[in-house]
Each structure stands twice: as structure tokens, then as C-alpha cells.
Amino acid sequence: MRERIQTENAPAAIGPYSQAIKAGGFVFVSGQIPIDPRTGEFVSGGIGEQTERVLKNLAAVLEAAGSSLDQVVKTTVFLADMKEFTGMNEVYARFFSGPPPARATVAAAGLPRDARVEIEAVALVSE
């Protein structure tokens, strides 16, 4: 059984996809970009500010699904420029307590709306 997860506390999907799908004891969160859900606009600033907004959006979707950042088992980080890895990583580390999730970080030729960073996640969730 699959359940669509939708919250106003994260940006609405900008295409034919769900913010997340809950299935089989997991929640699969679509890639989040640095849009402030209150304004619908990108946050100002560099990679640090964008990464913080992305992780706040990710946390909001996880909460709506009955999960949290503490339950994340895997993330994929997409960066527009790998030279910004250190800046992203510094902010990322502040959001995950305990053992951090498994992660892949890849350079992307382009991200939606010219974002500098996008992060997707898989987390455990109580059924």
C-alpha cells in the first residue's frame, strides 16, 4: 500500500510527482530545493542558506509522514557545483544527530529553477 504525503510546510511539487510516498515502513521524499514554502520564492544567500532551507523542507515533509531527520537512512545530494561541497556539508552535518545517514553526493549539470543544491531522502516511518 502506498500513501501520498503532502504538506503546506514544504514547497508544493512543481511537476507530476508527490512530495513523498509512504510505503512498506519507509517514506521516500522527493528532492527538495531551497524554496521558502511561505513565499514560494528561493531563499537569498549562498550554498549555506540554500542547504539550510532544503533540509528544513525535507524535515517538514518527513514530519507530515510521521518520521523525522533522525529516522533518515539514505540521502542523495545533488550539487550544481562540487566546489560548494564543503559549504553544503557544514550545514548538512548540523541537521543530523547520531549516526548520519548513508549518502551519495553528485554534481548535476542543472537543477530545478537553477538551485545550487537539491536533496532527496529515504527514512524509516512507523506504520
Coordinates of N, CA, C and O in Angstrom, one line a residue:
M1 N 0.8 -1.2 0.0 CA 0.0 0.0 0.0 C 0.9 1.2 0.0 O 1.9 1.3 0.7
R2 N 0.5 2.2 -0.8 CA 1.2 3.5 -0.9 C 0.4 4.6 -0.5 O -0.8 4.6 -0.8
E3 N 1.0 5.5 0.3 CA 0.2 6.7 0.7 C 1.0 8.0 0.3 O 2.2 8.1 0.5
R4 N 0.3 8.9 -0.4 CA 0.9 10.1 -0.8 C 1.0 11.1 0.4 O 0.0 11.2 1.2
I5 N 2.1 11.7 0.6 CA 2.4 12.7 1.7 C 2.4 14.1 1.1 O 3.1 14.3 0.1
Q6 N 1.6 15.0 1.7 CA 1.5 16.3 1.2 C 1.4 17.2 2.4 O 0.7 17.0 3.3
T7 N 2.2 18.3 2.4 CA 2.2 19.3 3.5 C 2.4 20.7 2.9 O 3.1 20.9 2.0
E8 N 1.7 21.7 3.5 CA 1.9 23.1 3.2 C 3.1 23.6 3.8 O 3.5 24.8 3.4
N9 N 3.8 22.9 4.6 CA 5.0 23.4 5.3 C 6.3 23.1 4.5 O 7.4 23.4 4.9
A10 N 6.1 22.6 3.3 CA 7.2 22.5 2.3 C 6.6 22.9 0.9 O 5.4 22.9 0.7
P11 N 7.5 23.3 0.0 CA 7.1 23.7 -1.3 C 6.2 22.7 -2.0 O 6.5 21.5 -1.9
A12 N 5.2 23.1 -2.7 CA 4.4 22.2 -3.5 C 5.2 21.6 -4.6 O 6.1 22.3 -5.1
A13 N 4.8 20.5 -5.1 CA 5.5 19.9 -6.2 C 5.4 20.8 -7.4 O 4.3 21.3 -7.6
I14 N 6.4 20.9 -8.2 CA 6.4 21.8 -9.4 C 6.3 20.9 -10.7 O 6.6 21.4 -11.7
G15 N 5.8 19.7 -10.5 CA 5.6 18.8 -11.6 C 4.7 17.6 -11.2 O 4.1 17.6 -10.1
P16 N 4.6 16.6 -12.1 CA 3.8 15.5 -11.8 C 4.4 14.5 -10.8 O 4.8 13.4 -11.3
Y17 N 4.6 14.9 -9.6 CA 5.2 14.0 -8.6 C 4.7 14.4 -7.2 O 4.1 15.4 -7.0
S18 N 4.9 13.5 -6.2 CA 4.4 13.8 -4.9 C 5.6 14.3 -4.0 O 6.8 14.0 -4.3
Q19 N 5.3 15.0 -3.0 CA 6.4 15.5 -2.1 C 7.0 14.2 -1.5 O 8.3 14.2 -1.3
A20 N 6.2 13.2 -1.2 CA 6.8 12.0 -0.7 C 5.7 10.9 -0.8 O 4.5 11.1 -1.0
I21 N 6.2 9.6 -0.7 CA 5.3 8.4 -0.7 C 5.7 7.6 0.5 O 6.9 7.3 0.6
K22 N 4.8 7.2 1.2 CA 5.0 6.3 2.4 C 4.6 4.9 2.0 O 3.5 4.7 1.4
A23 N 5.5 3.9 2.1 CA 5.2 2.5 1.7 C 6.2 1.6 2.5 O 7.4 1.9 2.6
G24 N 5.6 0.5 2.9 CA 6.5 -0.6 3.5 C 7.4 -0.2 4.6 O 8.5 -0.7 4.7
G25 N 6.9 0.7 5.5 CA 7.7 1.1 6.6 C 8.7 2.2 6.3 O 9.5 2.5 7.2
F26 N 8.7 2.7 5.1 CA 9.6 3.8 4.7 C 8.8 5.0 4.2 O 7.7 4.8 3.7
V27 N 9.5 6.1 4.2 CA 9.0 7.3 3.4 C 10.1 7.7 2.5 O 11.3 7.8 2.8
F28 N 9.7 7.9 1.2 CA 10.6 8.2 0.1 C 10.3 9.7 -0.2 O 9.2 10.0 -0.8
V29 N 11.2 10.6 0.1 CA 11.0 12.0 -0.1 C 11.6 12.5 -1.3 O 12.8 12.3 -1.6
S30 N 10.8 13.1 -2.2 CA 11.3 13.7 -3.4 C 12.3 14.8 -3.1 O 12.4 15.4 -2.0
G31 N 13.2 15.0 -4.1 CA 14.2 16.1 -4.0 C 13.6 17.4 -3.6 O 12.6 17.8 -4.2
Q32 N 14.2 18.0 -2.6 CA 13.7 19.3 -2.1 C 14.7 20.4 -2.5 O 16.0 20.1 -2.5
I33 N 14.2 21.5 -3.0 CA 15.1 22.6 -3.4 C 14.8 23.8 -2.4 O 13.9 23.8 -1.7
P34 N 15.6 24.8 -2.5 CA 15.6 25.9 -1.5 C 14.5 27.0 -1.7 O 14.7 28.2 -1.7
I35 N 13.2 26.5 -1.8 CA 12.1 27.4 -1.9 C 11.5 27.5 -0.5 O 11.2 26.5 0.2
D36 N 11.2 28.8 -0.1 CA 10.5 29.0 1.1 C 9.0 28.8 0.9 O 8.4 29.4 0.0
P37 N 8.4 27.8 1.6 CA 7.0 27.4 1.3 C 6.1 28.6 1.6 O 5.0 28.6 1.1
R38 N 6.4 29.5 2.5 CA 5.5 30.6 2.8 C 5.4 31.6 1.6 O 4.4 32.2 1.4
T39 N 6.6 31.8 0.9 CA 6.6 32.8 -0.1 C 6.6 32.2 -1.5 O 6.3 32.9 -2.5
G40 N 7.0 31.0 -1.6 CA 7.2 30.4 -2.9 C 8.4 30.8 -3.7 O 8.6 30.5 -4.9
E41 N 9.3 31.6 -3.0 CA 10.5 32.1 -3.6 C 11.7 31.4 -3.1 O 11.7 30.8 -2.0
F42 N 12.8 31.4 -3.9 CA 14.1 30.9 -3.4 C 14.6 31.8 -2.3 O 14.3 33.0 -2.2
V43 N 15.3 31.1 -1.3 CA 15.9 31.9 -0.2 C 17.1 32.6 -0.8 O 17.7 32.2 -1.8
S44 N 17.4 33.8 -0.2 CA 18.6 34.5 -0.7 C 19.8 33.9 0.0 O 19.7 33.2 1.0
G45 N 21.0 34.2 -0.6 CA 22.2 33.8 0.0 C 22.9 32.7 -0.8 O 22.4 32.4 -1.9
G46 N 23.9 32.1 -0.3 CA 24.7 31.1 -1.0 C 24.3 29.7 -0.6 O 23.2 29.4 -0.2
I47 N 25.3 28.8 -0.8 CA 25.1 27.4 -0.6 C 24.7 27.1 0.8 O 23.8 26.2 1.0
G48 N 25.2 27.8 1.8 CA 24.8 27.5 3.2 C 23.3 27.8 3.4 O 22.6 27.0 4.0
E49 N 22.9 28.9 3.0 CA 21.5 29.3 3.2 C 20.5 28.4 2.4 O 19.5 28.0 2.9
Q50 N 21.0 28.0 1.2 CA 20.2 27.1 0.4 C 20.1 25.7 1.0 O 19.0 25.1 1.0
T51 N 21.2 25.2 1.5 CA 21.2 23.9 2.1 C 20.3 23.9 3.3 O 19.5 22.9 3.6
E52 N 20.4 24.9 4.1 CA 19.5 25.0 5.3 C 18.0 25.0 5.0 O 17.3 24.2 5.6
R53 N 17.6 25.7 4.0 CA 16.2 25.7 3.6 C 15.8 24.4 3.0 O 14.7 23.9 3.3
V54 N 16.7 23.8 2.2 CA 16.4 22.4 1.7 C 16.1 21.4 2.8 O 15.2 20.7 2.8
L55 N 17.0 21.4 3.8 CA 16.9 20.5 4.9 C 15.6 20.8 5.8 O 15.0 19.9 6.3
K56 N 15.3 22.1 5.9 CA 14.0 22.4 6.7 C 12.8 21.9 5.9 O 11.9 21.4 6.5
N57 N 12.9 22.0 4.6 CA 11.8 21.5 3.7 C 11.7 20.0 3.8 O 10.6 19.4 4.0
L58 N 12.8 19.3 3.8 CA 12.9 17.9 4.0 C 12.3 17.5 5.3 O 11.5 16.5 5.4
A59 N 12.7 18.2 6.4 CA 12.2 17.8 7.7 C 10.7 18.0 7.8 O 10.0 17.2 8.4
A60 N 10.1 19.0 7.1 CA 8.7 19.3 7.1 C 7.9 18.1 6.4 O 6.9 17.7 6.9
V61 N 8.4 17.6 5.3 CA 7.8 16.5 4.6 C 7.9 15.2 5.5 O 6.9 14.5 5.6
L62 N 9.0 15.0 6.1 CA 9.2 13.8 7.0 C 8.2 13.9 8.1 O 7.6 12.9 8.5
E63 N 8.1 15.0 8.7 CA 7.2 15.2 9.9 C 5.7 14.9 9.4 O 5.0 14.2 10.1
A64 N 5.3 15.4 8.3 CA 4.0 15.1 7.7 C 3.8 13.6 7.5 O 2.6 13.1 7.6
A65 N 4.9 12.9 7.3 CA 4.8 11.4 7.1 C 4.9 10.6 8.4 O 4.8 9.4 8.3
G66 N 5.1 11.3 9.5 CA 5.3 10.6 10.8 C 6.7 10.1 11.0 O 6.9 9.2 11.7
S67 N 7.6 10.8 10.4 CA 9.0 10.5 10.5 C 9.8 11.7 10.9 O 9.2 12.7 11.3
S68 N 11.1 11.7 10.8 CA 12.0 12.8 11.2 C 13.4 12.6 10.6 O 13.7 11.6 10.1
L69 N 14.2 13.7 10.7 CA 15.5 13.6 10.2 C 16.3 12.5 10.9 O 17.2 11.9 10.3
D70 N 16.0 12.3 12.2 CA 16.7 11.2 12.9 C 16.4 9.8 12.4 O 17.1 8.9 12.7
Q71 N 15.3 9.7 11.6 CA 15.0 8.4 11.0 C 15.5 8.2 9.6 O 15.2 7.2 8.9
V72 N 16.2 9.2 9.0 CA 16.7 9.1 7.7 C 17.8 8.0 7.6 O 18.7 8.0 8.4
V73 N 17.6 7.1 6.6 CA 18.7 6.1 6.4 C 19.5 6.4 5.2 O 20.6 5.9 5.1
K74 N 19.0 7.2 4.2 CA 19.8 7.4 3.0 C 19.4 8.8 2.4 O 18.2 9.1 2.4
T75 N 20.4 9.5 2.0 CA 20.1 10.8 1.2 C 20.9 10.8 0.0 O 21.9 10.1 -0.2
T76 N 20.4 11.5 -1.0 CA 21.2 11.8 -2.2 C 21.2 13.4 -2.3 O 20.2 14.0 -2.3
V77 N 22.4 13.9 -2.4 CA 22.6 15.3 -2.5 C 23.1 15.6 -3.9 O 24.0 15.0 -4.4
F78 N 22.4 16.6 -4.6 CA 22.8 17.0 -5.9 C 23.3 18.4 -5.8 O 22.6 19.3 -5.3
L79 N 24.5 18.6 -6.3 CA 25.1 20.0 -6.2 C 25.3 20.5 -7.7 O 25.7 19.7 -8.5
A80 N 25.0 21.8 -7.8 CA 25.3 22.4 -9.1 C 26.8 22.5 -9.4 O 27.2 22.5 -10.5
D81 N 27.5 22.6 -8.3 CA 29.0 22.8 -8.4 C 29.7 22.1 -7.2 O 29.4 22.5 -6.0
M82 N 30.5 21.1 -7.5 CA 31.2 20.4 -6.4 C 32.1 21.2 -5.6 O 32.5 20.8 -4.5
K83 N 32.5 22.4 -6.1 CA 33.3 23.3 -5.3 C 32.5 23.8 -4.1 O 33.1 24.3 -3.1
E84 N 31.2 23.6 -4.0 CA 30.4 24.1 -2.9 C 30.1 22.9 -1.9 O 29.4 23.1 -1.0
F85 N 30.8 21.8 -2.1 CA 30.6 20.6 -1.2 C 30.9 21.0 0.2 O 30.1 20.6 1.1
T86 N 32.0 21.6 0.5 CA 32.3 21.9 1.9 C 31.3 22.8 2.6 O 30.8 22.5 3.7
G87 N 30.8 23.8 1.9 CA 29.8 24.7 2.5 C 28.5 23.9 2.7 O 27.8 24.1 3.7
M88 N 28.1 23.1 1.8 CA 26.9 22.3 1.9 C 27.1 21.3 3.1 O 26.2 21.2 4.0
N89 N 28.2 20.7 3.2 CA 28.5 19.6 4.2 C 28.5 20.2 5.6 O 28.0 19.6 6.5
E90 N 29.0 21.4 5.8 CA 29.0 22.1 7.1 C 27.5 22.2 7.6 O 27.2 22.0 8.8
V91 N 26.6 22.7 6.8 CA 25.2 22.9 7.2 C 24.6 21.5 7.3 O 23.9 21.3 8.3
Y92 N 24.8 20.6 6.4 CA 24.2 19.3 6.5 C 24.5 18.6 7.8 O 23.6 18.0 8.4
A93 N 25.7 18.7 8.2 CA 26.2 18.0 9.5 C 25.4 18.5 10.7 O 25.2 17.7 11.6
R94 N 24.9 19.7 10.7 CA 24.2 20.3 11.8 C 22.8 19.7 11.9 O 22.2 19.7 13.0
F95 N 22.3 19.1 10.9 CA 20.9 18.7 10.9 C 20.7 17.2 11.2 O 19.6 16.7 11.4
F96 N 21.8 16.5 11.3 CA 21.7 15.0 11.6 C 22.5 14.7 12.8 O 23.7 14.8 12.9
S97 N 21.7 14.3 13.9 CA 22.4 13.9 15.2 C 22.5 12.4 15.1 O 21.9 11.7 14.4
G98 N 23.4 11.9 16.0 CA 23.7 10.5 16.0 C 24.4 10.0 14.7 O 24.9 10.9 14.0
P99 N 24.3 8.7 14.4 CA 25.0 8.3 13.2 C 24.3 8.9 12.0 O 23.1 8.8 11.8
P100 N 25.1 9.6 11.1 CA 24.5 10.2 9.9 C 24.0 9.1 8.9 O 24.5 8.0 9.0
P101 N 23.0 9.5 8.1 CA 22.6 8.5 7.1 C 23.6 8.2 6.0 O 24.6 9.0 5.9
A102 N 23.4 7.1 5.4 CA 24.2 6.8 4.2 C 23.9 8.0 3.2 O 22.8 8.5 3.2
R103 N 24.9 8.3 2.3 CA 24.7 9.4 1.4 C 25.5 9.3 0.2 O 26.6 8.8 0.2
A104 N 25.0 9.7 -0.9 CA 25.7 10.0 -2.2 C 25.6 11.4 -2.5 O 24.6 12.1 -2.2
T105 N 26.7 12.0 -3.0 CA 26.7 13.4 -3.4 C 27.2 13.4 -4.8 O 28.3 12.9 -5.1
V106 N 26.4 14.0 -5.7 CA 26.8 14.1 -7.1 C 26.6 15.5 -7.7 O 25.8 16.3 -7.2
A107 N 27.5 15.8 -8.6 CA 27.3 17.0 -9.4 C 26.3 16.9 -10.4 O 26.2 15.8 -11.1
A108 N 25.4 17.8 -10.5 CA 24.3 17.8 -11.5 C 24.6 18.9 -12.5 O 24.9 20.1 -12.1
A109 N 24.4 18.7 -13.8 CA 24.5 19.7 -14.8 C 23.6 20.8 -14.6 O 23.9 22.0 -15.0
G110 N 22.4 20.6 -14.1 CA 21.4 21.6 -13.8 C 20.4 21.1 -12.8 O 20.1 19.9 -12.8
L111 N 19.9 22.0 -12.0 CA 18.9 21.6 -11.0 C 17.6 22.5 -11.2 O 17.7 23.5 -11.9
P112 N 16.5 22.0 -10.8 CA 15.2 22.8 -11.0 C 15.4 24.3 -10.5 O 15.9 24.5 -9.5
R113 N 14.9 25.1 -11.4 CA 14.9 26.6 -11.1 C 16.3 27.1 -10.8 O 16.5 28.1 -10.0
D114 N 17.3 26.5 -11.3 CA 18.7 26.9 -11.1 C 19.2 26.8 -9.6 O 20.0 27.6 -9.2
A115 N 18.6 25.9 -8.8 CA 19.0 25.7 -7.4 C 20.5 25.3 -7.4 O 21.0 24.8 -8.4
R116 N 21.2 25.6 -6.3 CA 22.6 25.2 -6.1 C 22.6 23.8 -5.5 O 23.6 23.2 -5.6
V117 N 21.5 23.4 -4.8 CA 21.5 22.1 -4.1 C 20.1 21.6 -4.1 O 19.1 22.3 -4.0
E118 N 20.0 20.3 -4.2 CA 18.7 19.5 -4.0 C 19.1 18.3 -3.2 O 20.1 17.6 -3.5
I119 N 18.2 17.9 -2.3 CA 18.4 16.7 -1.5 C 17.1 15.9 -1.5 O 16.0 16.4 -1.2
E120 N 17.3 14.6 -1.7 CA 16.2 13.6 -1.6 C 16.6 12.7 -0.4 O 17.7 12.5 -0.1
A121 N 15.6 12.0 0.1 CA 15.8 11.1 1.3 C 14.9 9.9 1.4 O 13.8 9.9 0.8
V122 N 15.4 8.9 2.0 CA 14.6 7.7 2.4 C 14.7 7.6 3.9 O 15.8 7.7 4.5
A123 N 13.6 7.4 4.6 CA 13.6 7.4 6.1 C 12.6 6.3 6.5 O 11.7 5.9 5.8
L124 N 12.9 5.8 7.8 CA 12.0 4.9 8.4 C 10.8 5.6 8.9 O 10.8 6.8 9.2
V125 N 9.6 4.9 9.0 CA 8.4 5.5 9.5 C 7.6 4.4 10.1 O 7.6 3.3 9.7
S126 N 6.9 4.8 11.2 CA 6.0 3.8 11.8 C 4.8 3.7 11.0 O 4.2 4.6 10.6
E127 N 4.3 2.4 10.8 CA 3.1 2.2 10.0 C 1.9 2.2 10.9 O 2.0 1.8 12.1

